[in-house]
XYZ file of C-alpha atoms in Angstrom:
704
model
C -0.090 0.041 -0.080
C 0.991 3.671 -0.451
C -0.183 6.676 1.458
C 0.108 10.410 0.828
C -1.328 13.589 2.447
C -4.040 15.115 0.117
C -6.076 17.703 1.834
C -6.140 19.936 5.034
C -9.012 21.511 6.705
C -8.508 24.306 9.350
C -11.014 24.752 12.331
C -11.704 28.371 13.066
C -10.114 30.255 16.009
C -7.365 27.639 16.261
C -9.711 25.382 18.282
C -7.901 22.155 19.259
C -9.625 18.988 17.852
C -9.888 16.029 20.214
C -11.797 13.305 18.404
C -13.063 12.416 14.953
C -15.700 9.905 13.703
C -16.227 9.050 10.019
C -19.712 7.476 9.148
C -18.752 4.560 6.804
C -22.176 4.381 5.310
C -22.942 8.017 4.442
C -19.530 9.852 4.682
C -20.255 12.345 7.426
C -17.275 13.340 9.545
C -18.079 14.212 13.250
C -15.408 16.740 14.692
C -15.184 17.271 18.410
C -12.868 19.819 20.108
C -12.236 22.371 22.805
C -14.851 25.071 23.995
C -17.831 22.892 22.888
C -16.730 22.664 19.368
C -18.815 20.168 17.398
C -19.160 19.950 13.642
C -20.394 17.729 11.052
C -18.577 17.763 7.760
C -18.937 15.953 4.439
C -16.538 15.596 1.521
C -18.063 14.973 -1.855
C -16.227 14.555 -5.304
C -16.906 17.322 -7.832
C -19.717 17.211 -10.369
C -17.278 17.050 -13.230
C -17.637 13.357 -13.850
C -14.759 13.054 -16.291
C -12.255 12.100 -13.417
C -13.260 9.113 -11.318
C -12.281 7.864 -7.824
C -9.686 9.521 -5.516
C -8.439 11.585 -8.570
C -11.541 13.677 -8.614
C -11.250 16.831 -6.291
C -13.178 16.514 -2.897
C -15.054 19.533 -1.698
C -16.851 20.241 1.479
C -20.482 19.761 0.711
C -21.570 19.955 4.468
C -20.089 22.082 7.090
C -22.716 22.245 10.078
C -21.760 23.420 13.506
C -23.802 21.824 16.237
C -24.602 23.843 19.437
C -25.086 22.214 22.787
C -21.784 21.274 24.520
C -19.696 23.777 26.423
C -16.493 21.968 27.573
C -14.182 19.775 25.737
C -16.053 17.317 23.397
C -14.004 14.079 24.083
C -16.050 11.231 22.723
C -17.914 10.900 19.452
C -19.381 7.867 17.875
C -21.803 7.193 14.872
C -24.782 4.751 14.896
C -24.570 3.659 11.161
C -27.771 1.786 11.136
C -30.083 4.562 12.565
C -28.022 7.584 11.221
C -27.484 8.899 14.738
C -24.506 10.813 16.137
C -23.636 10.421 19.962
C -21.330 13.006 21.483
C -19.967 13.761 25.146
C -18.032 16.433 26.732
C -15.774 16.844 29.766
C -18.691 17.586 32.097
C -20.404 14.258 31.223
C -23.104 15.640 29.105
C -24.217 13.128 26.377
C -26.184 14.381 23.307
C -27.752 12.183 20.606
C -28.149 14.001 17.380
C -30.519 13.070 14.545
C -30.631 14.097 10.704
C -33.759 15.859 9.618
C -34.179 17.308 6.132
C -30.320 17.497 5.618
C -29.484 18.958 8.900
C -28.452 17.699 12.390
C -30.642 18.439 15.317
C -30.705 17.455 19.151
C -32.582 14.507 19.784
C -31.794 13.393 23.334
C -29.792 14.718 26.316
C -28.429 12.842 29.351
C -26.144 13.912 32.234
C -25.246 11.919 35.315
C -23.629 15.058 36.843
C -21.172 12.751 38.529
C -18.213 11.800 36.214
C -16.785 12.170 32.853
C -17.665 9.812 29.902
C -14.469 7.800 28.779
C -16.051 5.676 26.020
C -19.207 4.981 24.093
C -19.855 2.201 21.630
C -22.892 1.073 19.613
C -23.127 -2.689 19.017
C -22.955 -3.862 15.347
C -26.650 -3.729 14.605
C -27.017 -0.270 16.326
C -29.745 -1.455 18.762
C -27.717 -0.884 21.959
C -25.129 1.703 23.222
C -22.728 1.103 26.086
C -21.296 4.187 27.867
C -18.626 4.054 30.445
C -17.724 6.560 32.912
C -14.417 7.308 34.655
C -15.776 6.495 38.080
C -16.540 2.919 37.086
C -20.238 3.398 36.070
C -21.597 1.436 33.052
C -24.858 2.255 31.348
C -26.312 0.069 28.496
C -29.192 1.768 26.769
C -31.457 1.209 23.675
C -31.315 3.273 20.383
C -34.802 4.723 21.357
C -33.263 6.262 24.581
C -34.457 3.797 27.245
C -31.955 2.497 29.930
C -31.524 -1.278 29.789
C -29.207 -1.811 32.685
C -26.565 -0.066 34.749
C -23.694 -1.151 36.818
C -21.083 0.373 39.201
C -17.714 -1.261 38.983
C -16.232 -0.297 42.266
C -12.593 0.632 42.344
C -12.242 0.459 38.622
C -11.421 3.624 36.691
C -12.680 2.819 33.125
C -10.931 4.366 29.907
C -12.746 2.514 27.042
C -15.375 0.193 25.867
C -15.913 -2.129 22.863
C -18.678 -4.748 21.833
C -17.843 -8.142 20.505
C -18.943 -8.673 16.837
C -21.976 -10.794 17.979
C -23.058 -8.270 20.678
C -22.743 -10.926 23.446
C -19.633 -9.516 25.245
C -18.389 -6.138 26.412
C -14.802 -5.243 26.780
C -13.705 -2.531 29.270
C -10.169 -1.047 29.373
C -9.140 0.126 32.887
C -6.737 2.900 33.736
C -4.362 0.344 35.404
C -3.968 -1.179 31.930
C -6.064 -4.220 32.394
C -8.922 -5.301 30.056
C -11.963 -6.919 31.538
C -14.680 -8.966 29.732
C -18.297 -8.881 30.784
C -21.397 -10.503 29.182
C -24.048 -8.210 27.613
C -26.170 -8.307 30.928
C -23.212 -6.993 33.062
C -21.834 -10.198 34.472
C -18.051 -10.408 34.858
C -16.539 -13.152 32.564
C -12.785 -12.971 32.658
C -9.652 -10.717 32.373
C -8.055 -10.559 29.004
C -4.482 -12.072 29.134
C -2.114 -9.390 28.270
C 1.064 -10.819 26.556
C 2.401 -7.812 24.580
C 3.994 -5.837 27.429
C 7.561 -6.422 28.243
C 8.465 -8.756 31.283
C 7.766 -7.357 34.619
C 4.176 -8.630 34.803
C 1.408 -6.659 36.429
C 3.850 -3.954 37.926
C 4.499 -2.785 34.229
C 0.815 -2.991 33.319
C -0.180 -0.641 36.186
C 1.859 2.228 34.591
C 0.603 1.927 31.006
C -2.718 3.035 29.650
C -4.892 1.329 26.938
C -5.258 3.892 24.324
C -6.992 1.677 21.778
C -9.578 -1.061 21.854
C -10.896 -2.204 18.628
C -12.772 -5.370 17.547
C -13.483 -5.780 13.752
C -17.088 -7.034 13.382
C -16.355 -9.121 10.147
C -19.177 -7.191 8.072
C -17.018 -7.149 5.011
C -15.503 -10.627 5.351
C -12.039 -11.688 6.675
C -8.817 -11.427 4.605
C -7.620 -14.854 5.760
C -8.777 -17.884 7.630
C -8.585 -17.599 11.397
C -7.660 -13.820 11.106
C -6.867 -11.780 14.216
C -9.435 -8.983 14.645
C -9.335 -7.886 18.263
C -6.694 -5.263 19.107
C -5.518 -3.800 22.316
C -3.154 -0.906 22.002
C -1.063 0.605 24.760
C 0.239 4.183 25.154
C 3.793 2.643 25.136
C 3.181 1.358 21.733
C 2.892 -2.197 22.636
C 0.006 -3.985 20.713
C -1.568 -7.409 20.809
C -3.953 -8.625 18.058
C -6.225 -11.513 19.128
C -8.380 -14.032 17.124
C -10.893 -13.823 20.065
C -11.186 -13.043 23.863
C -9.679 -16.454 24.512
C -6.671 -16.375 22.255
C -3.546 -17.401 24.204
C -1.081 -16.853 21.332
C -1.799 -13.279 19.965
C 0.115 -11.504 17.548
C 2.434 -9.144 19.521
C 4.004 -5.844 18.340
C 6.264 -3.121 19.740
C 5.535 -0.163 17.382
C 8.217 1.867 18.921
C 5.925 4.952 19.100
C 4.005 6.725 21.879
C 0.522 5.761 20.702
C -2.684 7.822 20.954
C -5.126 5.962 18.888
C -5.713 2.769 16.610
C -8.519 1.667 14.339
C -9.208 -0.996 11.734
C -10.026 -0.319 8.107
C -13.351 -1.482 6.522
C -12.532 -5.222 6.064
C -10.019 -5.701 8.946
C -7.012 -6.134 6.516
C -4.928 -2.996 7.747
C -4.535 -1.652 11.270
C -3.558 2.068 11.567
C -1.799 3.196 14.541
C -1.166 6.989 15.378
C 1.220 8.433 17.823
C 4.764 10.327 18.007
C 8.162 9.019 17.831
C 11.807 10.165 17.478
C 12.688 9.217 13.789
C 16.244 8.398 12.943
C 18.189 11.688 12.121
C 15.638 13.925 13.814
C 16.244 15.720 17.077
C 12.720 16.161 18.232
C 9.797 13.812 18.179
C 7.312 13.926 15.246
C 3.776 12.616 14.566
C 3.430 9.483 12.560
C 0.717 7.071 11.320
C 1.789 3.330 10.976
C 0.002 0.457 9.119
C 0.139 -3.063 9.917
C -1.527 -6.350 8.776
C -3.582 -8.303 11.202
C -0.640 -10.694 11.300
C 1.685 -7.948 12.612
C 3.631 -7.179 9.291
C 4.536 -3.466 9.049
C 3.377 -2.028 5.786
C 4.056 1.648 5.940
C 4.860 4.698 8.126
C 4.007 8.333 7.242
C 5.198 11.356 8.995
C 2.386 13.756 9.914
C 2.872 17.593 10.159
C 1.960 19.652 13.267
C 2.574 19.440 17.018
C 0.190 16.907 18.525
C -1.958 14.276 16.660
C -4.951 13.275 18.711
C -7.008 10.879 16.559
C -7.278 8.980 13.316
C -10.285 7.567 11.467
C -10.941 5.425 8.156
C -13.265 6.474 5.500
C -15.904 3.732 4.849
C -14.078 2.284 1.786
C -10.651 2.616 3.424
C -9.315 4.796 0.483
C -8.708 7.701 2.936
C -7.738 8.250 6.543
C -8.576 11.631 8.435
C -6.041 12.829 11.049
C -6.823 15.279 13.871
C -3.614 17.367 14.462
C -3.888 20.630 16.551
C -6.663 22.556 15.061
C -6.482 20.858 11.591
C -7.837 17.833 9.932
C -5.478 16.271 7.446
C -6.564 13.811 4.921
C -4.445 11.234 3.374
C -5.198 9.038 0.253
C -4.433 5.363 0.243
C -3.591 3.113 -2.673
C -4.150 -0.435 -1.365
C -2.064 -3.370 -2.525
C -4.647 -5.478 -4.189
C -4.048 -9.037 -5.119
C -4.686 -8.817 -8.870
C -3.336 -9.367 -12.224
C -4.020 -8.841 -16.033
C -3.516 -11.276 -18.945
C -5.385 -12.276 -22.240
C -7.764 -9.201 -21.844
C -8.812 -10.715 -18.470
C -8.567 -8.973 -15.069
C -8.149 -11.287 -12.228
C -8.952 -9.911 -8.873
C -10.152 -10.982 -5.293
C -12.472 -9.958 -2.554
C -13.699 -11.460 0.772
C -17.441 -11.836 1.702
C -18.937 -12.037 5.179
C -21.314 -15.013 4.350
C -18.455 -17.266 3.125
C -15.053 -18.011 4.647
C -12.194 -17.877 2.086
C -11.507 -15.592 -0.782
C -13.341 -15.329 -4.016
C -11.065 -14.757 -7.174
C -12.913 -13.300 -10.134
C -11.677 -13.629 -13.860
C -13.335 -10.815 -15.646
C -12.991 -11.133 -19.379
C -12.979 -7.363 -20.562
C -13.880 -8.304 -24.183
C -17.094 -10.079 -23.603
C -17.805 -8.824 -19.953
C -18.037 -12.665 -18.818
C -16.952 -13.365 -15.333
C -15.594 -16.648 -13.773
C -14.953 -17.268 -10.205
C -12.798 -19.418 -8.131
C -12.826 -19.989 -4.323
C -9.614 -20.450 -2.393
C -9.078 -20.886 1.196
C -6.571 -18.117 1.712
C -5.005 -16.118 -1.197
C -1.416 -14.964 -0.650
C -0.607 -13.507 -4.132
C -1.506 -13.377 -7.875
C 0.943 -12.961 -10.896
C 0.081 -13.019 -14.622
C 2.029 -13.513 -17.904
C 0.600 -14.008 -21.494
C -2.115 -16.554 -21.301
C -1.938 -17.697 -17.681
C -1.888 -16.522 -14.118
C -0.728 -18.045 -10.981
C -2.560 -18.051 -7.579
C -0.481 -18.401 -4.457
C -2.804 -20.022 -1.852
C -3.238 -21.997 1.431
C -3.978 -25.601 0.924
C -7.549 -26.545 1.222
C -6.905 -29.270 3.770
C -5.338 -28.565 7.250
C -1.816 -29.866 6.482
C -0.333 -26.408 6.754
C 0.885 -26.677 3.117
C 0.719 -23.913 0.348
C -0.169 -24.235 -3.226
C 0.813 -22.576 -6.623
C -2.329 -22.989 -8.946
C -1.753 -22.064 -12.582
C -5.150 -21.109 -14.270
C -6.218 -19.959 -17.653
C -8.469 -17.003 -18.511
C -11.751 -19.036 -17.557
C -10.409 -19.859 -14.039
C -9.719 -23.518 -14.998
C -6.630 -24.868 -13.192
C -4.119 -26.031 -15.683
C -1.162 -27.090 -13.412
C -0.460 -27.090 -9.676
C 2.365 -27.419 -7.154
C 2.134 -27.971 -3.438
C 4.939 -27.154 -0.972
C 5.840 -26.389 2.562
C 7.413 -23.004 1.700
C 5.015 -20.001 2.431
C 4.912 -18.045 -1.105
C 4.754 -14.567 0.187
C 6.051 -13.303 -3.183
C 5.130 -14.746 -6.609
C 6.021 -13.941 -10.183
C 5.700 -15.650 -13.384
C 7.198 -15.760 -16.969
C 6.411 -17.845 -19.995
C 7.724 -21.168 -18.631
C 8.423 -20.729 -14.974
C 6.771 -19.672 -11.710
C 8.918 -18.040 -9.096
C 7.764 -18.061 -5.447
C 9.628 -16.759 -2.449
C 9.267 -16.751 1.448
C 11.307 -14.471 3.613
C 14.405 -16.803 3.289
C 14.035 -19.217 0.237
C 12.932 -18.856 -3.307
C 11.583 -21.481 -5.485
C 11.750 -22.007 -9.223
C 8.892 -24.267 -10.890
C 8.624 -25.250 -14.476
C 4.895 -25.426 -15.193
C 3.274 -27.333 -17.907
C 0.346 -26.059 -20.012
C -1.614 -28.042 -22.824
C 0.437 -26.054 -25.333
C 3.769 -26.843 -23.885
C 2.917 -30.332 -23.018
C 2.933 -31.397 -26.652
C 6.112 -29.524 -27.631
C 8.046 -30.605 -24.403
C 7.089 -34.224 -24.620
C 9.245 -36.275 -22.164
C 11.932 -33.754 -21.743
C 12.909 -35.336 -18.344
C 11.830 -35.054 -14.776
C 14.526 -32.327 -13.972
C 12.951 -29.784 -15.996
C 9.653 -30.448 -14.194
C 11.135 -30.632 -10.786
C 11.170 -27.532 -8.738
C 14.411 -26.034 -7.698
C 14.827 -24.397 -4.193
C 17.539 -21.824 -3.256
C 18.345 -19.913 -0.155
C 18.642 -16.151 -0.449
C 22.105 -16.021 1.374
C 23.478 -18.728 -1.128
C 25.362 -17.945 -4.114
C 24.183 -20.242 -6.918
C 26.499 -20.582 -10.018
C 24.391 -22.968 -12.092
C 26.928 -25.860 -11.414
C 24.472 -27.944 -9.464
C 22.068 -28.170 -12.442
C 24.821 -29.344 -14.796
C 25.930 -32.062 -12.060
C 22.073 -33.056 -11.769
C 21.985 -33.543 -15.522
C 24.961 -35.864 -15.350
C 23.896 -37.545 -12.124
C 20.184 -37.832 -11.558
C 20.708 -39.000 -7.873
C 22.622 -35.883 -6.995
C 20.683 -33.693 -4.468
C 22.172 -30.291 -3.492
C 21.611 -29.342 0.168
C 19.357 -26.245 0.817
C 19.659 -24.151 3.654
C 16.301 -23.302 5.561
C 17.937 -20.962 8.101
C 16.259 -17.554 8.919
C 18.142 -14.870 6.993
C 19.136 -11.608 8.766
C 18.341 -9.879 5.600
C 14.934 -11.319 4.291
C 13.325 -11.143 0.857
C 10.889 -8.207 0.409
C 10.098 -8.235 -3.347
C 10.727 -10.051 -6.555
C 10.463 -9.429 -10.365
C 11.184 -11.564 -13.369
C 11.528 -11.559 -17.042
C 12.482 -14.203 -19.595
C 16.344 -13.536 -18.942
C 16.624 -12.177 -15.580
C 15.343 -12.710 -11.894
C 15.541 -9.769 -9.491
C 15.184 -10.177 -5.643
C 15.018 -7.249 -3.377
C 16.089 -7.697 0.323
C 15.170 -5.654 3.405
C 18.667 -3.927 3.601
C 18.217 -2.412 0.091
C 20.283 -4.972 -1.714
C 18.896 -6.219 -5.042
C 20.263 -9.558 -6.319
C 20.245 -10.371 -10.114
C 20.198 -13.893 -11.272
C 20.503 -15.091 -14.835
C 17.804 -17.502 -16.199
C 17.173 -20.177 -16.799
C 20.044 -21.610 -15.000
C 19.641 -19.404 -11.883
C 23.312 -18.098 -11.447
C 23.795 -15.120 -9.155
C 25.381 -12.520 -11.511
C 25.370 -9.102 -9.525
C 24.233 -7.353 -6.432
C 23.089 -3.749 -6.495
C 22.823 -1.479 -3.431
C 19.826 0.835 -2.831
C 19.630 3.377 0.047
C 16.135 2.185 1.015
C 14.157 -0.975 1.352
C 12.682 -1.753 -2.130
C 9.015 -2.310 -2.125
C 8.418 -3.214 -5.872
C 10.570 -3.998 -8.907
C 9.717 -4.047 -12.648
C 11.936 -5.067 -15.572
C 11.681 -3.728 -19.023
C 10.865 -5.690 -22.296
C 14.527 -6.404 -23.264
C 15.799 -6.877 -19.653
C 18.240 -4.103 -19.882
C 16.629 -1.782 -17.313
C 14.619 -2.272 -14.013
C 12.597 0.292 -12.099
C 12.502 0.124 -8.418
C 9.941 1.732 -6.051
C 11.049 1.806 -2.338
C 8.992 1.942 0.717
C 8.920 5.794 0.869
C 7.567 5.815 -2.756
C 10.742 6.940 -4.477
C 11.154 5.508 -8.067
C 14.731 4.990 -9.352
C 16.044 3.223 -12.409
C 18.531 0.350 -12.359
C 21.006 -0.246 -15.327
C 21.166 -3.997 -16.002
C 23.644 -5.466 -18.537
C 23.673 -4.061 -21.966
C 22.600 -0.554 -20.774
C 25.178 2.296 -21.081
C 25.717 4.992 -18.525
C 24.010 5.703 -15.309
C 20.554 6.981 -14.605
C 19.861 9.860 -12.334
C 16.119 9.717 -12.595
C 14.233 10.109 -9.209
C 10.372 10.493 -8.891
C 8.646 10.753 -5.598
C 5.172 9.589 -4.446
C 5.098 6.639 -6.920
C 2.803 3.777 -6.187
C 2.684 1.776 -9.454
C 4.764 1.202 -12.626
C 4.588 -0.837 -15.928
C 7.016 -1.156 -18.783
C 5.835 -1.001 -22.318
C 5.984 -4.522 -23.747
C 7.245 -3.336 -27.122
C 9.558 -0.424 -26.262
C 12.437 -0.742 -23.610
C 12.524 3.019 -23.189
C 8.887 3.641 -22.215
C 7.673 3.447 -18.657
C 4.180 4.320 -17.299
C 3.926 5.291 -13.565
C 1.330 6.329 -11.170
C 2.270 9.279 -8.962
C -0.481 10.270 -6.423
C -3.490 10.902 -8.701
C -1.718 11.243 -11.916
C -0.279 8.916 -14.586
C 3.056 9.876 -16.271
C 4.752 8.181 -19.306
C 8.548 8.415 -19.081
C 10.435 8.161 -22.211
C 13.955 7.509 -20.871
C 14.003 10.172 -18.068
C 11.703 12.679 -19.734
C 8.069 12.656 -18.548
C 5.089 13.449 -20.707
C 2.351 15.707 -19.438
C 0.276 13.846 -16.915
C -3.208 12.254 -17.121
C -5.382 12.449 -13.984
C -6.180 8.980 -12.993
C -6.128 6.499 -9.994
C -6.447 3.437 -12.176
C -4.151 0.348 -11.696
C -1.959 -0.130 -14.836
C -2.920 -3.444 -16.702
C -0.965 -3.194 -19.884
C 1.285 -0.794 -21.909
C 1.474 -1.789 -25.551
C 1.312 0.012 -29.030
C 1.536 3.417 -27.203
C -1.808 2.611 -25.480
C -2.105 2.133 -21.694
C -4.981 0.223 -20.127
C -5.803 0.809 -16.521
C -8.452 -0.746 -14.253
C -10.403 1.175 -11.486
C -9.918 -1.566 -8.824
C -11.296 0.651 -6.072
C -14.629 0.789 -7.742
C -14.580 -2.816 -9.183
C -14.419 -4.190 -5.446
C -17.870 -2.820 -4.712
C -19.773 -3.518 -7.992
C -20.274 -5.584 -10.995
C -17.585 -5.089 -13.566
C -18.450 -3.146 -16.729
C -15.986 -2.075 -19.402
C -17.420 1.587 -19.325
C -17.258 1.925 -15.599
C -14.057 0.263 -14.642
C -11.525 0.404 -17.622
C -9.582 3.271 -18.871
C -7.793 3.221 -22.186
C -5.463 6.122 -22.628
C -3.059 7.000 -25.425
C 0.541 8.262 -25.129
C 1.173 11.853 -26.123
C 3.084 10.925 -29.328
C 0.214 8.920 -30.558
C -2.245 11.718 -29.921
C 0.199 14.316 -31.501
C 0.584 12.092 -34.605
C -3.258 11.823 -35.098
C -3.590 15.637 -34.760
C -0.706 16.226 -37.251
C -2.269 13.802 -39.788
C -5.734 15.298 -39.246
C -4.932 18.953 -39.193
C -1.464 19.632 -40.722
C -0.210 17.132 -43.201
C 1.687 13.994 -43.940
C 4.981 15.576 -44.424
C 5.079 17.191 -40.881
C 3.745 13.999 -39.409
C 6.544 12.011 -41.148
C 9.215 14.459 -39.617
C 7.514 14.038 -36.069
C 7.590 10.238 -36.289
C 11.280 10.270 -37.269
C 11.985 11.988 -34.124
C 9.748 9.750 -32.111
C 10.049 6.388 -33.967
C 7.575 3.655 -33.125
C 5.997 0.754 -35.212
C 2.400 1.933 -34.231
C 3.116 5.597 -35.497
C 4.671 4.283 -38.820
C 1.480 2.095 -39.207
C -0.716 5.168 -38.693
C 1.300 7.204 -41.322
C 1.158 4.395 -43.748
C -2.669 4.186 -43.400
C -3.077 7.927 -43.783
C -0.745 7.967 -46.863
C -2.748 5.194 -48.645
C -5.948 7.126 -48.070
C -4.402 10.158 -49.701
C -2.903 7.747 -52.476
C 0.614 8.992 -51.529
C 2.028 5.602 -52.200
C 5.663 6.457 -51.900
C 5.239 7.676 -48.301
C 3.064 4.687 -47.587
C 5.595 2.139 -48.839
C 8.437 3.833 -46.880
C 6.184 3.720 -43.735
C 5.116 0.282 -44.166
C 8.675 -0.939 -44.554
C 9.549 0.798 -41.353
């Protein structure tokens, strides 16, 4: 995933913001701050319609100030099902607001006049609210304002509350760092086992406060089988993510930040944690937002401007986050790393559904708009090439194995390979599938109906997978010995590497593997010999190789794109582009590279960019000076249609040639094509010349 700041809204009179809440269904943003500040904002894309998705400018369509609170507004929460907003301030006053004819009005007021509200949470169907007070009082009420039950937890200073997804349990966080579980009638069930804090037991717990308690309710499916979804976050930056309240082996993290807030995205696939830390090279602490998978893998860290960050919330579709910093709201756009691919005019993508465990993989034929689906237990990755794609999956049985499934464009499995290594990274060329864990990588020669007839009985060695360790230095000798002696088995290390694999790319001639330290290793194919190591200043995030394997482009974890000269290329490249989140080389020109920068697409010819095109599409293909992109953000929530979800764009030289032929003349167009040669442009010139019966030019152009 990639994240960048996109918009900033200032609150009048420099009023500090304490809390935010973003309605996932309707898009309203509740803003609570000092001096009774309470606003409801709404961002809407412009009415232009030409630019789709995040690329469309977002403008404030609602900015209503709600009067009623006097002190600091500290807690704010939405009831999505009944379109209600519940807010509370430092004096303990609670107000429920309702929407009437496009504006928000006070519906109910409640004040115990005893203590301050520390947390409020609606259950997943919006029928009940639980309110916890600092003095240990707990009240559960219904959506129509009736009190269901109340309880005083003696000697417990409460700091937060969360419902379980099924509404049967309540979690209360206490000031001393403990988390207690009660049933929905107020009976004590258990204490949550806290395993994320350093050794020192309860003494340590007493001094650290819980700042985040979030339990994803599964309404948009789960990204993986047995996925952790309950998070407890401490001010010290220690986090544990549990599968349920009884999980005795949770995912444990030390984020290294002083945390203030954490929250799940819409489908529980990304956890955002906000706070402050001292970054390397800085002398004073700065605000950051970090992103993690439910399994604890760090995805991204972004620096946030301003003095003090107080809150972060996700938009309903998880394509944006809002951050409360001092008296400002910062919005950041997110480009998710979808598991998808494109081959044979087919987009293959995946999504999860609440009613079915596992992952649905959809094969959408963009020519005839037909869709084929395939269900897998857990999808780890997708890669595509020419007529096939490979799915890296968890095995359907409970053996703990993993599979590589080769599919054609109608989702039919053509070949498969099962193994013990977890394929976290996967790549494919016209003859082999490459899969890598953190420490090992594997080469598998797949068989398709087409190659089966030509390959015949080429011997089992070509079919047998080859496994390598990332720290080894293969020279291709082992394969030669295996050819001569079929019983020879090279020993493969399975030790954990101190410099693990983090990305991979492959062409017909070259395999590139990126490592955490910034090293990129180049192997020649098909014999897999380590040829060269390149050193980058930052950890690579993704790599792409051009059509003749002379250049590679690398995007690092900070979104900086650089070019890498492989063999056959001359001179060094000084190209550096920031905020890049995707790239695809042209399949017919080694100099052309299409990249996505924030909400713009650039085409680079060598190091020179053409004028950008506004877009947030994911690039499928780049051929014949035409770029095809797919709007995956929209595709995830609707039925695929070519008009809605595909973008076909022409490179500037193709557009200019058309204009020259239409409006100026063949001679000028011919001179322009001489300067920007490409078979597609010569073909265009030849066809135009034939129409005008300029057969000399036509013949010369057809020859070119």
